[in-house]
Amino acid sequence: MSENTPLLRVENLVKYYPVRTGIFSAGRRTVKAVNGISFTIDRGKTFGLVGESGCGKSTAGRAILNLVEPDRGAVSLAGRDIYNSETGLRLRGAAMHRARRDMQIIFQDPYASLDPRMSIGQAVAEGIEKHRLARGKGALELAGEVLEKCGIGRESFLRYPHEFSGGQRQRVGIARALALKPAFIVADEPIAALDVSVQAQILNLMSELQEDYDLTYLFISHDLGVVRYFCDSIGVMYLGRLVETGSRKHLFEEPVHPYTQALLSAVPVEKPWEKRNRIKLTGELPSPADLPRGCVFHTRCPHAGEICRTETPGEEQVREGHRVSCHRWRETGNFATGINI
Ligand code: SF4
């Protein structure tokens, strides 16, 4: 892998789901959950995937990890193909098992992924054994080390998931992922279910681990306030598409897509007394099973014009590393967010 190869490369990733349209009708529609997204993440960096609930960001995270099978596109990790619909590559069985060691996930609700009958020591050691990193006593020893690294003392090793608080359980979830020494972790809303007081502790832990183990994160969140402090670059998703991607600084200070601007106009700022343009989105969020023609955002966009209703905008470069899908970004670009990075 050359020094300039991104750790993760996602190209035109697509995941559709067929759905029935009524209890009695035999009609079928397609939910375009992920509709051709592309981005890269450099080693040791964090890419934030943001958008409203139902925009497809969690499905994207799972499709990248092959936890749900993508329909089209390509995913590579450290220059090695994990999935490629053009060449027909789909890792399965032992090959997928090996690849999965390098690509882990932290869930929003770690409790759901922990076996209530297993102590947390066993839960972490189980993954270590499955991936043959160590066996028996060695696996337990390694599990203890990783749990300690994540802030869970060895005295808790034999305790069960229900004996821990939400924040502690998330530490266990992180330890389970970390124990396999992955290069890449998808963190799917990892702090959304936690008390505000605990959220910062978990983010600090993730930052420390990133430093210590050179981890690369895909951080999925609906909360731009969190993404602002945690991510190096950001992609904004709307109805299965990435509408704008760029560095944290460019996205927060100079967003050009009307949807990004609307989301940012609602983020609290340091000087709330300064006048800001608050953009209130009107109109219903369209169903992902019945996407509008043209730009998918046109039913709610305050700048929508004739072309927006008929033609899907292609991706254009605003500046290096800053891309947008909007017909009118040159006219809408001058928007003050009141946020300084
Ligand atoms: Fe709005 Fe048109 Fe741009 Fe879509 S393409 S975001 S409708 S201005």
Short mmCIF file of N, CA and C and ligand atoms in Angstrom, two decimals, residues 257-258 295 297-298 301 303-305 308 313 326-328, ligand 1:
data_model
loop_
_atom_site.label_atom_id
_atom_site.label_comp_id
_atom_site.label_asym_id
_atom_site.label_seq_id
_atom_site.Cartn_x
_atom_site.Cartn_y
_atom_site.Cartn_z
N HIS A 257 -24.11 23.42 0.08
CA HIS A 257 -25.37 22.75 -0.23
C HIS A 257 -26.49 23.28 0.68
N PRO A 258 -27.65 23.61 0.11
CA PRO A 258 -28.75 24.15 0.94
C PRO A 258 -29.14 23.25 2.11
N CYS A 295 -33.42 16.50 -8.32
CA CYS A 295 -32.69 16.54 -7.05
C CYS A 295 -33.62 16.03 -5.95
N PHE A 297 -33.69 16.58 -2.99
CA PHE A 297 -33.96 17.58 -1.95
C PHE A 297 -34.91 18.68 -2.44
N HIS A 298 -35.33 18.62 -3.70
CA HIS A 298 -36.04 19.78 -4.26
C HIS A 298 -37.39 20.07 -3.59
N CYS A 301 -36.23 22.29 -0.65
CA CYS A 301 -35.13 23.25 -0.83
C CYS A 301 -35.64 24.66 -1.10
N HIS A 303 -34.12 26.97 -2.49
CA HIS A 303 -33.52 27.51 -3.72
C HIS A 303 -33.92 26.72 -4.96
N ALA A 304 -34.86 25.79 -4.82
CA ALA A 304 -35.17 24.89 -5.95
C ALA A 304 -35.66 25.67 -7.17
N GLY A 305 -35.11 25.33 -8.33
CA GLY A 305 -35.54 25.94 -9.59
C GLY A 305 -36.05 24.85 -10.52
N CYS A 308 -34.00 21.70 -11.08
CA CYS A 308 -33.91 20.83 -9.89
C CYS A 308 -35.02 19.78 -9.90
N PRO A 313 -28.67 16.35 -9.92
CA PRO A 313 -27.36 17.03 -10.00
C PRO A 313 -26.20 16.06 -9.87
N CYS A 326 -25.28 19.77 -6.31
CA CYS A 326 -26.34 20.80 -6.34
C CYS A 326 -26.16 21.60 -7.63
N HIS A 327 -27.27 21.82 -8.36
CA HIS A 327 -27.19 22.59 -9.61
C HIS A 327 -26.80 24.05 -9.35
N ARG A 328 -27.16 24.55 -8.15
CA ARG A 328 -27.07 26.00 -7.96
C ARG A 328 -26.09 26.41 -6.87
FE1 SF4 B 1 -31.76 22.84 -4.00
FE2 SF4 B 1 -31.69 22.57 -6.62
FE3 SF4 B 1 -29.46 22.44 -5.24
FE4 SF4 B 1 -31.24 20.47 -5.10
S1 SF4 B 1 -30.09 21.06 -6.90
S2 SF4 B 1 -30.18 21.41 -3.41
S3 SF4 B 1 -33.15 21.60 -5.21
S4 SF4 B 1 -30.79 24.23 -5.45
#
